[in-house]
Amino acid sequence: MRLDKFLKVSRLIKRRTLAKEVAVQGRININGKVAKASSTVKVGDELSIRFGQKIVTARVEDLRENVRKEEASKMFTILKEEKLDKVEPEFVDDEE
């Protein structure tokens, strides 16, 4: 199943177009590799998705074309959620 479709059906991301945008920005990894929206997702894959200042890591448990809202959370297991520290930009002093 395509990554963008899985994210929408599982409701990890609400809209498929938004899932595609997030993938284009390089904010999704599958098993440690940067993923495209068209990447294939298989049962057992680990997805890491960066949402703002948070990274959510989930394992794919089930693949279905259509699923009811109540059952969508059974398609994945959240393995961890990491909060990123806000990184201050470095200022470089030019010496003259």
Coordinates of N, CA, C and O in Angstrom, one line a residue:
M1 N 0.9 -1.2 0.0 CA 0.0 0.0 0.0 C 0.9 1.2 0.0 O 1.9 1.2 0.6
R2 N 0.5 2.3 -0.7 CA 1.2 3.5 -0.7 C 1.2 4.2 0.6 O 0.3 4.1 1.4
L3 N 2.4 4.8 0.9 CA 2.5 5.5 2.2 C 1.4 6.5 2.5 O 0.8 6.5 3.5
D4 N 1.2 7.4 1.5 CA 0.2 8.5 1.7 C -1.2 7.9 2.0 O -1.9 8.4 2.8
K5 N -1.6 6.8 1.3 CA -2.9 6.2 1.5 C -2.9 5.5 2.9 O -3.9 5.6 3.6
F6 N -1.8 4.8 3.3 CA -1.8 4.2 4.6 C -2.0 5.3 5.7 O -2.8 5.1 6.7
L7 N -1.3 6.4 5.6 CA -1.4 7.4 6.6 C -2.8 8.0 6.7 O -3.3 8.3 7.8
K8 N -3.5 8.1 5.6 CA -4.9 8.6 5.6 C -5.8 7.6 6.2 O -6.6 7.8 7.1
V9 N -5.8 6.3 5.7 CA -6.7 5.3 6.1 C -6.5 5.0 7.6 O -7.5 4.8 8.3
S10 N -5.3 5.0 8.1 CA -5.0 4.7 9.5 C -5.3 5.9 10.4 O -5.3 5.8 11.6
R11 N -5.5 7.0 9.8 CA -5.8 8.3 10.4 C -4.6 8.8 11.3 O -4.8 9.6 12.2
L12 N -3.4 8.4 10.9 CA -2.2 9.0 11.5 C -2.1 10.5 11.0 O -1.7 11.4 11.7
I13 N -2.5 10.7 9.7 CA -2.6 12.0 9.1 C -4.0 12.1 8.5 O -4.4 11.1 7.8
K14 N -4.7 13.1 8.7 CA -6.1 13.2 8.3 C -6.4 13.2 6.8 O -7.4 12.6 6.4
R15 N -5.6 13.8 6.1 CA -5.9 13.9 4.6 C -4.7 13.4 3.8 O -3.5 13.6 4.2
R16 N -5.0 12.8 2.7 CA -4.0 12.2 1.8 C -3.1 13.3 1.3 O -1.8 13.1 1.1
T17 N -3.6 14.4 0.9 CA -2.8 15.5 0.3 C -1.8 16.0 1.4 O -0.7 16.3 1.0
L18 N -2.3 16.1 2.6 CA -1.4 16.5 3.7 C -0.3 15.5 3.9 O 0.9 15.8 4.1
A19 N -0.6 14.2 3.9 CA 0.4 13.1 4.0 C 1.4 13.3 2.9 O 2.6 13.1 3.1
K20 N 1.0 13.6 1.7 CA 1.9 13.7 0.5 C 2.8 14.9 0.8 O 4.0 14.8 0.6
E21 N 2.3 16.0 1.3 CA 3.1 17.2 1.5 C 4.2 16.9 2.6 O 5.3 17.3 2.5
V22 N 3.8 16.2 3.7 CA 4.7 15.9 4.7 C 5.9 15.0 4.2 O 7.0 15.2 4.5
A23 N 5.5 14.1 3.3 CA 6.5 13.2 2.7 C 7.5 14.0 1.8 O 8.7 13.8 1.8
V24 N 6.9 14.9 1.0 CA 7.7 15.7 0.1 C 8.7 16.6 0.9 O 9.9 16.8 0.5
Q25 N 8.3 17.0 2.1 CA 9.2 17.8 2.9 C 10.3 16.9 3.6 O 11.1 17.4 4.3
G26 N 10.3 15.6 3.4 CA 11.3 14.7 4.0 C 11.1 14.5 5.5 O 12.1 14.1 6.2
R27 N 9.9 14.6 6.0 CA 9.6 14.4 7.4 C 9.1 13.0 7.8 O 8.7 12.8 8.9
I28 N 9.1 12.1 6.8 CA 8.7 10.7 7.1 C 9.8 9.7 6.7 O 10.4 9.8 5.6
N29 N 10.1 8.8 7.6 CA 11.1 7.7 7.3 C 10.4 6.4 7.5 O 9.5 6.2 8.3
I30 N 10.8 5.5 6.6 CA 10.3 4.1 6.7 C 11.6 3.2 7.0 O 12.5 3.2 6.2
N31 N 11.6 2.6 8.1 CA 12.7 1.8 8.5 C 14.1 2.5 8.4 O 15.1 2.0 7.9
G32 N 14.0 3.8 8.8 CA 15.2 4.6 8.8 C 15.6 5.3 7.5 O 16.6 6.1 7.5
K33 N 14.8 5.1 6.5 CA 15.1 5.8 5.2 C 14.1 6.8 4.8 O 12.9 6.5 5.0
V34 N 14.5 7.9 4.3 CA 13.5 9.0 3.9 C 12.5 8.4 2.9 O 13.0 7.7 1.9
A35 N 11.2 8.6 3.1 CA 10.2 8.0 2.2 C 9.5 9.0 1.4 O 9.3 10.2 1.8
K36 N 9.1 8.6 0.2 CA 8.2 9.4 -0.7 C 6.8 9.0 -0.4 O 6.5 8.0 0.2
A37 N 5.9 9.8 -0.9 CA 4.4 9.5 -0.7 C 4.1 8.2 -1.4 O 3.2 7.5 -1.0
S38 N 4.8 7.9 -2.5 CA 4.5 6.7 -3.2 C 5.2 5.4 -2.7 O 5.0 4.4 -3.3
S39 N 6.0 5.6 -1.7 CA 6.7 4.4 -1.1 C 5.7 3.4 -0.7 O 4.6 3.7 -0.2
T40 N 6.1 2.1 -0.8 CA 5.3 1.0 -0.4 C 5.5 0.7 1.1 O 6.6 0.6 1.6
V41 N 4.4 0.6 1.8 CA 4.4 0.2 3.2 C 3.9 -1.2 3.4 O 3.0 -1.7 2.7
K42 N 4.7 -2.0 4.2 CA 4.4 -3.4 4.5 C 4.1 -3.6 6.0 O 4.6 -2.8 6.8
V43 N 3.4 -4.6 6.3 CA 3.2 -5.0 7.8 C 4.6 -5.2 8.4 O 5.5 -5.9 7.8
G44 N 4.8 -4.6 9.5 CA 6.1 -4.7 10.2 C 7.0 -3.5 10.0 O 8.0 -3.3 10.8
D45 N 6.7 -2.7 9.0 CA 7.6 -1.5 8.8 C 7.5 -0.5 10.0 O 6.4 -0.4 10.6
E46 N 8.6 0.2 10.3 CA 8.5 1.3 11.3 C 8.5 2.6 10.6 O 9.4 2.9 9.7
L47 N 7.5 3.4 10.9 CA 7.4 4.8 10.3 C 7.8 5.8 11.4 O 7.3 5.7 12.5
S48 N 8.6 6.8 11.0 CA 8.9 7.9 11.9 C 8.4 9.1 11.2 O 8.8 9.4 10.1
I49 N 7.5 9.8 11.9 CA 6.9 11.0 11.3 C 7.2 12.2 12.2 O 6.9 12.2 13.4
R50 N 7.7 13.3 11.6 CA 7.9 14.5 12.4 C 6.7 15.5 12.3 O 6.4 15.9 11.2
F51 N 6.1 15.7 13.4 CA 5.0 16.6 13.5 C 5.5 17.8 14.3 O 5.6 17.8 15.5
G52 N 5.9 18.9 13.6 CA 6.4 20.1 14.3 C 7.6 19.7 15.2 O 8.6 19.3 14.7
Q53 N 7.4 19.9 16.6 CA 8.5 19.6 17.5 C 8.4 18.2 18.1 O 8.9 18.0 19.2
K54 N 7.7 17.3 17.4 CA 7.5 15.9 18.0 C 7.8 14.9 16.9 O 7.4 15.1 15.7
I55 N 8.4 13.8 17.2 CA 8.6 12.7 16.3 C 7.9 11.5 16.8 O 8.1 11.1 18.0
V56 N 7.0 11.0 16.0 CA 6.2 9.8 16.4 C 6.7 8.6 15.6 O 6.8 8.7 14.4
T57 N 7.0 7.5 16.3 CA 7.4 6.3 15.7 C 6.4 5.3 15.8 O 5.9 5.0 17.0
A58 N 5.9 4.7 14.7 CA 4.8 3.7 14.8 C 5.2 2.5 13.9 O 5.9 2.6 12.9
R59 N 4.7 1.3 14.3 CA 4.9 0.1 13.6 C 3.6 -0.3 12.8 O 2.5 -0.2 13.4
V60 N 3.7 -0.6 11.6 CA 2.5 -1.0 10.8 C 2.1 -2.4 11.2 O 2.9 -3.3 11.1
E61 N 0.8 -2.5 11.6 CA 0.3 -3.8 12.1 C -0.7 -4.5 11.1 O -0.8 -5.7 11.1
D62 N -1.3 -3.6 10.2 CA -2.4 -4.2 9.3 C -2.5 -3.2 8.2 O -2.3 -2.0 8.3
L63 N -2.8 -3.8 7.0 CA -3.1 -3.0 5.8 C -4.5 -3.3 5.3 O -4.8 -4.4 5.1
R64 N -5.3 -2.2 5.2 CA -6.6 -2.4 4.7 C -6.9 -1.2 3.8 O -6.5 -0.1 4.1
E65 N -7.7 -1.4 2.8 CA -8.1 -0.3 1.9 C -9.1 0.7 2.5 O -9.0 1.9 2.3
N66 N -10.0 0.1 3.3 CA -11.0 0.9 4.0 C -11.2 0.4 5.4 O -11.1 -0.8 5.6
V67 N -11.3 1.3 6.3 CA -11.5 0.9 7.7 C -12.4 1.9 8.4 O -12.4 3.1 8.1
R68 N -13.1 1.4 9.4 CA -14.0 2.3 10.1 C -13.1 3.1 11.1 O -12.1 2.6 11.6
K69 N -13.6 4.3 11.5 CA -12.9 5.2 12.4 C -12.4 4.5 13.7 O -11.3 4.6 14.1
E70 N -13.3 3.7 14.2 CA -13.1 3.0 15.5 C -11.9 2.0 15.4 O -11.3 1.7 16.4
E71 N -11.8 1.4 14.2 CA -10.8 0.4 14.0 C -9.5 0.9 13.4 O -8.5 0.1 13.3
A72 N -9.4 2.1 13.0 CA -8.2 2.7 12.4 C -7.0 2.6 13.3 O -5.9 2.3 12.8
S73 N -7.1 2.7 14.6 CA -5.9 2.7 15.4 C -5.3 1.3 15.6 O -4.2 1.1 16.0
K74 N -6.1 0.3 15.1 CA -5.5 -1.1 15.1 C -4.6 -1.4 14.0 O -3.9 -2.4 13.9
M75 N -4.5 -0.4 13.1 CA -3.6 -0.6 11.9 C -2.1 -0.3 12.2 O -1.2 -0.6 11.5
F76 N -1.9 0.3 13.4 CA -0.5 0.6 13.8 C -0.4 0.6 15.3 O -1.4 0.6 16.0
T77 N 0.9 0.5 15.8 CA 1.2 0.6 17.2 C 2.2 1.7 17.4 O 3.2 1.7 16.7
I78 N 1.9 2.6 18.3 CA 2.9 3.7 18.6 C 4.0 3.1 19.4 O 3.7 2.6 20.5
L79 N 5.2 3.2 18.9 CA 6.4 2.7 19.6 C 7.0 3.7 20.6 O 7.4 3.4 21.7
K80 N 7.0 5.0 20.1 CA 7.5 6.1 20.9 C 7.2 7.4 20.4 O 6.9 7.5 19.2
E81 N 7.2 8.4 21.3 CA 7.0 9.8 20.9 C 8.1 10.6 21.5 O 8.3 10.5 22.7
E82 N 8.8 11.3 20.7 CA 9.9 12.1 21.2 C 9.6 13.6 21.0 O 9.2 13.9 19.9
K83 N 9.9 14.3 22.0 CA 9.7 15.8 21.8 C 11.1 16.4 21.5 O 12.1 16.1 22.2
L84 N 11.1 17.1 20.4 CA 12.4 17.8 20.0 C 12.6 19.1 20.8 O 11.6 19.8 21.0
D85 N 13.8 19.3 21.2 CA 14.2 20.6 21.8 C 14.2 21.7 20.7 O 14.7 21.4 19.6
K86 N 13.7 22.8 21.0 CA 13.8 23.9 20.0 C 15.3 24.3 19.9 O 16.0 24.6 20.8
V87 N 15.7 24.2 18.6 CA 17.1 24.5 18.3 C 17.3 26.0 18.0 O 16.6 26.5 17.1
E88 N 18.1 26.7 18.7 CA 18.4 28.1 18.5 C 19.3 28.2 17.3 O 20.3 27.4 17.2
P89 N 19.1 29.1 16.4 CA 20.0 29.2 15.2 C 21.4 29.7 15.7 O 21.5 30.5 16.6
E90 N 22.4 29.2 15.1 CA 23.8 29.7 15.4 C 24.1 30.9 14.7 O 23.8 31.1 13.5
F91 N 24.7 31.9 15.4 CA 25.1 33.1 14.8 C 26.6 33.0 14.6 O 27.4 32.7 15.5
V92 N 27.1 33.3 13.4 CA 28.5 33.3 13.1 C 29.0 34.7 13.1 O 28.5 35.6 12.4
D93 N 30.0 35.0 13.9 CA 30.7 36.3 13.9 C 31.7 36.3 12.8 O 32.6 35.5 12.8
D94 N 31.6 37.3 12.0 CA 32.7 37.4 10.9 C 33.8 38.3 11.5 O 33.6 39.4 11.9
E95 N 35.0 37.7 11.6 CA 36.1 38.5 12.1 C 36.7 39.3 10.9 O 36.9 38.7 9.8
E96 N 37.0 40.5 11.2 CA 37.6 41.4 10.1 C 39.0 41.5 10.3 O 39.6 41.5 11.3

